[in-house]
Tab-separated table of C-alpha atoms in Angstrom:
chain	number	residue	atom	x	y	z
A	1	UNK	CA	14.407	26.862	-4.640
A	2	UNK	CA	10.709	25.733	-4.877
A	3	UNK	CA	9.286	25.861	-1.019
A	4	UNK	CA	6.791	23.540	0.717
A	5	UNK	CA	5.757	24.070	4.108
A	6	UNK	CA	3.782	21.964	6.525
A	7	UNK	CA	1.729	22.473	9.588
A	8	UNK	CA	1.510	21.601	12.684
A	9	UNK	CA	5.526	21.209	13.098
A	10	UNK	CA	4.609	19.743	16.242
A	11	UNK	CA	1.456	17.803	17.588
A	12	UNK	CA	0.771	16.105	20.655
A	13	UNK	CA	-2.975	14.276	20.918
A	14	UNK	CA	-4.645	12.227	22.989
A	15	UNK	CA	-5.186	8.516	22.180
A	16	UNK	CA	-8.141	8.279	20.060
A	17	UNK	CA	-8.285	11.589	18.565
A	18	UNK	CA	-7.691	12.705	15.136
A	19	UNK	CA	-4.944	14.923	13.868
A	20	UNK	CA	-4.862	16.798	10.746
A	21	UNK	CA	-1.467	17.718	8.861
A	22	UNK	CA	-1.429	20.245	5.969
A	23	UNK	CA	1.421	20.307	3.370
A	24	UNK	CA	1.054	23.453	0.546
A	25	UNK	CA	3.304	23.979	-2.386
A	26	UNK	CA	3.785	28.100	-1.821
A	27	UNK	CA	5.287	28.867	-4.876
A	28	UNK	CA	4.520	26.330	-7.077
A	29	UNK	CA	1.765	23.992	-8.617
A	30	UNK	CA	1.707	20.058	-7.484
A	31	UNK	CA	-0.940	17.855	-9.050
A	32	UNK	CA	0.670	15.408	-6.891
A	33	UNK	CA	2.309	15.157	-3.795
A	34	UNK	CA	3.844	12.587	-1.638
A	35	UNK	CA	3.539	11.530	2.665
A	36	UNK	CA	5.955	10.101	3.921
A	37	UNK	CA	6.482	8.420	7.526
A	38	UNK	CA	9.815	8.184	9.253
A	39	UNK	CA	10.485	6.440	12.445
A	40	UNK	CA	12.997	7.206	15.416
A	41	UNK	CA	16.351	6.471	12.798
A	42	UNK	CA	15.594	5.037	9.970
A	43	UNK	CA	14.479	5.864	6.536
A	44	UNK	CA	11.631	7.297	4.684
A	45	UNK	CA	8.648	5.530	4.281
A	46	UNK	CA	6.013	6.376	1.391
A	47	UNK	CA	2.662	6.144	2.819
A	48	UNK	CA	0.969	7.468	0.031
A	49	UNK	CA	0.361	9.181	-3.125
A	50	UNK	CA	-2.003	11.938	-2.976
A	51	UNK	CA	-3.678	13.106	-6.483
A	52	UNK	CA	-5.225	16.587	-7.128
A	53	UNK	CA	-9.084	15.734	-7.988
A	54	UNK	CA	-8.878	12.419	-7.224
A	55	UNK	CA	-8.564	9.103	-4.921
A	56	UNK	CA	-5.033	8.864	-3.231
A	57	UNK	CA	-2.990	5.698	-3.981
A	58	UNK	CA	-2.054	3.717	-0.791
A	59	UNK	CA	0.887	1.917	-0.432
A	60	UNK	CA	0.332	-1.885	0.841
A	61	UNK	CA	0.136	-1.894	4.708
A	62	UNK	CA	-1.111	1.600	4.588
A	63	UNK	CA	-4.606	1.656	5.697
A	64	UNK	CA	-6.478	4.299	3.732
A	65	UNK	CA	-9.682	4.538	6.422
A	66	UNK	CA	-6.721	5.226	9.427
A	67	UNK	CA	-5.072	8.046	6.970
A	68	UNK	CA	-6.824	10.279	4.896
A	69	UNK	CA	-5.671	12.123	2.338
A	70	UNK	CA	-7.168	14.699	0.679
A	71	UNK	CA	-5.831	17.132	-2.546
A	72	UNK	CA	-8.157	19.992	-2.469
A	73	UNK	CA	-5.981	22.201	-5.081
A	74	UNK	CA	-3.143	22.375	-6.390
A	75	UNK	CA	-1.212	23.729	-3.512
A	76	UNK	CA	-2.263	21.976	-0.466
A	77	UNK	CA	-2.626	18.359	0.350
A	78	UNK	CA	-3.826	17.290	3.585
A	79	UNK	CA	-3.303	13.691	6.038
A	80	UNK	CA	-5.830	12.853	8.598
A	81	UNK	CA	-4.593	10.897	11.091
A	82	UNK	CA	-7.909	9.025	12.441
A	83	UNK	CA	-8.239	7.547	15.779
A	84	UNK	CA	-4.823	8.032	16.199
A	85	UNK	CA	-2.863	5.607	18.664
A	86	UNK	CA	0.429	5.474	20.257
A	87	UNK	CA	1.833	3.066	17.663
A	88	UNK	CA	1.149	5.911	14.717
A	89	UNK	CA	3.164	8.521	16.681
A	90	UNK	CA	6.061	9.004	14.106
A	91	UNK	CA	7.738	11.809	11.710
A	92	UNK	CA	5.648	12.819	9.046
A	93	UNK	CA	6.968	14.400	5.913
A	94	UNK	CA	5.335	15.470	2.757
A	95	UNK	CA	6.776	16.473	-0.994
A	96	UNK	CA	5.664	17.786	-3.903
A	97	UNK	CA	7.416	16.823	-7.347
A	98	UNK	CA	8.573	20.291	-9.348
A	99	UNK	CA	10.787	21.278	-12.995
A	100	UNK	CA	13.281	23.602	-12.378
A	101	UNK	CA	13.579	26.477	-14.936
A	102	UNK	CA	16.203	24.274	-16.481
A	103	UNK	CA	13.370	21.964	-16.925
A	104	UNK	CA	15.071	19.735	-14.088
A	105	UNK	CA	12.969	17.223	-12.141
A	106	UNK	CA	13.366	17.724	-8.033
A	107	UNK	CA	11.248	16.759	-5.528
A	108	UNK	CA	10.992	19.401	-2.126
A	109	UNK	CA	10.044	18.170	1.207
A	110	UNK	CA	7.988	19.920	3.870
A	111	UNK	CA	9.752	20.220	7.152
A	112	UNK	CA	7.541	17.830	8.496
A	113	UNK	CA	5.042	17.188	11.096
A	114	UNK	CA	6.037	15.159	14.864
A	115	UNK	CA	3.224	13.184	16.244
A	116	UNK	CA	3.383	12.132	19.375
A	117	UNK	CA	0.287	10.259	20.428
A	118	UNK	CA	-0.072	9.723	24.387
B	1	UNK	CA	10.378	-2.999	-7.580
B	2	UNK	CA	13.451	-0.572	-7.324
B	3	UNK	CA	15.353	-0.574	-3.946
B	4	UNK	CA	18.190	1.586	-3.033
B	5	UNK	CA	21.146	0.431	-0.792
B	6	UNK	CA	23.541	2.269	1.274
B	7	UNK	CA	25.976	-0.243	3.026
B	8	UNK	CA	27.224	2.324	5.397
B	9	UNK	CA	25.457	3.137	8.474
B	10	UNK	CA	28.266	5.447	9.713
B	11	UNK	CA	31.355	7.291	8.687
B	12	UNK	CA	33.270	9.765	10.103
B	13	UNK	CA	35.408	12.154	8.536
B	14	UNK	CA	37.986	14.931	9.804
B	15	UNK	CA	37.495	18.355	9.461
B	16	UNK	CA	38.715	19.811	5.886
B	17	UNK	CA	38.837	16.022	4.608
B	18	UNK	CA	37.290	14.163	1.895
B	19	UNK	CA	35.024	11.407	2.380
B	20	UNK	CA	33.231	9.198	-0.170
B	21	UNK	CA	29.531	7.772	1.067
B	22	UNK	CA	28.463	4.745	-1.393
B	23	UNK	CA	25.081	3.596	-2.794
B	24	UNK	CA	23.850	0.919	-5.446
B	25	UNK	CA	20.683	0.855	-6.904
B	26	UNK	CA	18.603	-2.034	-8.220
B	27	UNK	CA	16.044	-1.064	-11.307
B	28	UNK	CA	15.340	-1.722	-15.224
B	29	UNK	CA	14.561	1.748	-16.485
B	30	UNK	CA	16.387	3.084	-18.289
B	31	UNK	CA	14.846	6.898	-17.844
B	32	UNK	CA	15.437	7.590	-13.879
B	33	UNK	CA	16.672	10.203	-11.683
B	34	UNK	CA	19.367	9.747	-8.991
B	35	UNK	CA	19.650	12.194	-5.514
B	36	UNK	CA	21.096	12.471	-2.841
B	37	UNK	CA	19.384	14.480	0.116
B	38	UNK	CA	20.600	15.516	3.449
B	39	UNK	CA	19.098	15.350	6.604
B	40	UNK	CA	19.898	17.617	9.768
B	41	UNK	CA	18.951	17.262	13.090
B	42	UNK	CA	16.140	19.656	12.102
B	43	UNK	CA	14.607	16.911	10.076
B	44	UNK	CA	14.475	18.834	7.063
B	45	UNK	CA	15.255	17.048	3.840
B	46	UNK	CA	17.819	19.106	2.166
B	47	UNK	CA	18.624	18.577	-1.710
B	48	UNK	CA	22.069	17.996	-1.730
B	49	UNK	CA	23.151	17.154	-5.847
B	50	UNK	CA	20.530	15.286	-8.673
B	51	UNK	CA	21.587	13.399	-11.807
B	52	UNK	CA	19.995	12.321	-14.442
B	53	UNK	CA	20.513	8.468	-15.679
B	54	UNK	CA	20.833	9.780	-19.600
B	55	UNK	CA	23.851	12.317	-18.110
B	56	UNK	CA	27.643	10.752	-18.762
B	57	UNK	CA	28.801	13.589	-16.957
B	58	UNK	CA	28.852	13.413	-13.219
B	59	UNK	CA	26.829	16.007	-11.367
B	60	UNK	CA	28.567	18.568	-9.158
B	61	UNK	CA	27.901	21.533	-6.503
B	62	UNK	CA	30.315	23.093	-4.832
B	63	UNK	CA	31.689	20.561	-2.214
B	64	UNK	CA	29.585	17.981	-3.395
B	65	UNK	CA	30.279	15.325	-6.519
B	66	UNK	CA	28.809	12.292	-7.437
B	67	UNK	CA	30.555	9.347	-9.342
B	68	UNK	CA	27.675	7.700	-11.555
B	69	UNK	CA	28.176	4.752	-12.572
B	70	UNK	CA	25.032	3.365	-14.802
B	71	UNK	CA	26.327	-0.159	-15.559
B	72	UNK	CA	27.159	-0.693	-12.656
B	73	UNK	CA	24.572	1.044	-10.591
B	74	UNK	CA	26.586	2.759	-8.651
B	75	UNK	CA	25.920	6.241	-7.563
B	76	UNK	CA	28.151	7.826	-4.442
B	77	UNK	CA	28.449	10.918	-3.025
B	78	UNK	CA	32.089	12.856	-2.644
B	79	UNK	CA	32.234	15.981	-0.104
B	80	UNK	CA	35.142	17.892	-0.397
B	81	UNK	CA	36.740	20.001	2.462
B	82	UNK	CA	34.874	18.608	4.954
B	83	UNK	CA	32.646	21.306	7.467
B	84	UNK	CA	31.300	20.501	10.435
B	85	UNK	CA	27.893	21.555	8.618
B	86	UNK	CA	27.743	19.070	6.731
B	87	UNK	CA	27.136	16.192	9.859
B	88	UNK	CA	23.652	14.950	8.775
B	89	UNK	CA	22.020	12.011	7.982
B	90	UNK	CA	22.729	11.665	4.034
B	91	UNK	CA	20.153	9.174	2.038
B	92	UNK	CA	20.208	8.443	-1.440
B	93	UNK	CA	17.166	8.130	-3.360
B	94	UNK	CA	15.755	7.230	-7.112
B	95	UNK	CA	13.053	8.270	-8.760
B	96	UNK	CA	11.752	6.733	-11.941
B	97	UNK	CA	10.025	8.574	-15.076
B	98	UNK	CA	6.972	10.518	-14.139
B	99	UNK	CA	5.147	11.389	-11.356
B	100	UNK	CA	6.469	8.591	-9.341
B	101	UNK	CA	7.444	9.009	-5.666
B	102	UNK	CA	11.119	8.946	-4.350
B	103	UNK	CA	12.610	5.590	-3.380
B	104	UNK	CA	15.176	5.910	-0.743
B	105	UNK	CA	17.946	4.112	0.969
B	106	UNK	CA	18.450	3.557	4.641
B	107	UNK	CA	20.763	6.294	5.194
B	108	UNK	CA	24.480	6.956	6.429
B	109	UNK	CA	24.763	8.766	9.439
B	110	UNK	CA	27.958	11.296	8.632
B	111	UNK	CA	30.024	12.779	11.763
B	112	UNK	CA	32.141	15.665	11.274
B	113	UNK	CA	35.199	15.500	13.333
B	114	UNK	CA	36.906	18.960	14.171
């Protein structure tokens, strides 16, 4: 199947420092991709939509200055954590929508990204 | 908005047994996609089975079925033959027409009993 990978795996930061996370598509195209947060057990959280050659799309609560997103090409998508504090310390994931060569529609996650801010 | 629920936090099943996790789904499309995705202790989001809303015919894999039920919005998961493998989290998602981003449910934490 289609592969996205993610890096760092792991981060640790100091408070007030920002963190950048990379998610790439490494076999396949994505004009868009997907971030995701997920805290200590419970579900995933879209954070935002992130558009190849354009502004990303927010989700409400989600403040766009805090978490950057940037979609240089069509393989790699990238989330700035800014000023980063211990409340954003979480489990980030990231996916990118795909057709199999059936022509069915999958979405494949990164193996995300742990922040832990101190 | 569409929301996805999964009224089971936890089940347990034994070893080489079947066991049935449930989810409803609330949404007006009538063009959407259905998943269910598993999720180790590694974190990683592992497709488990897809199906497609215009499919009558219940997706399969292996081990894994699904019992779709559009009227009702009903879409669980069946594992067959139970492996301790398959402990996870297990969270069922939809995902509208287009480029539109998953929507997931809380999640049902399965334990694999030997």
């Amino acid at each position: 199947g289609a592969v996205v990978s993610q890096h760092p795996s792991w981060v640790i930061c100091k408070s007030g420092t920002s963190v950048k996370i990379e998610c790439r598509s490494l076999d396949f195209q994505a004009t868009t991709m997907f971030w995701y947060r997920q805290f200590p057990k419970q579900s995933l959280m879209l954070m935002a939509t992130s558009n190849e050659g354009s502004k990303a799309t927010y989700e409400q609560g989600v403040e766009k200055d805090k978490f950057l997103i940037n979609h240089a090409s069509l393989t790699l998508s990238t989330l700035t954590v800014t000023s980063a504090h211990p409340e954003d310390s979480s489990f980030y994931i990231c996916s990118a929508p795909t057709r199999g060569a059936s022509g069915q529609e999958t979405q494949y996650f990164g193996p995300g990204t742990r922040l832990l801010v101190l | 908005a569409q929301t996805v629920t999964q009224s089971q936090p936890e089940m347990s099943v034994q070893e080489a047994e079947t066991v049935t996790l449930s989810c409803t789904y609330d949404t007006s499309e009538s063009d959407y996609y259905l998943f269910w995705y598993k999720q180790p202790p590694s974190r990683q989001m592992i497709l488990v089975i897809r199906q497609e809303a215009y499919k009558q015919q219940n997706a399969t894999e292996n081990r894994f079925s699904v019992n779709f039920q559009k009227a009702a919005k009903s879409f669980s998961l069946k594992i067959s033959d139970s492996q301790l493998g398959d402990a996870a989290m297990y969270f069922c998602a939809y995902k509208g027409s287009g480029n539109t981003p998953l929507v997931f449910g809380k999640g049902t934490r399965l334990s694999v009993i030997a």
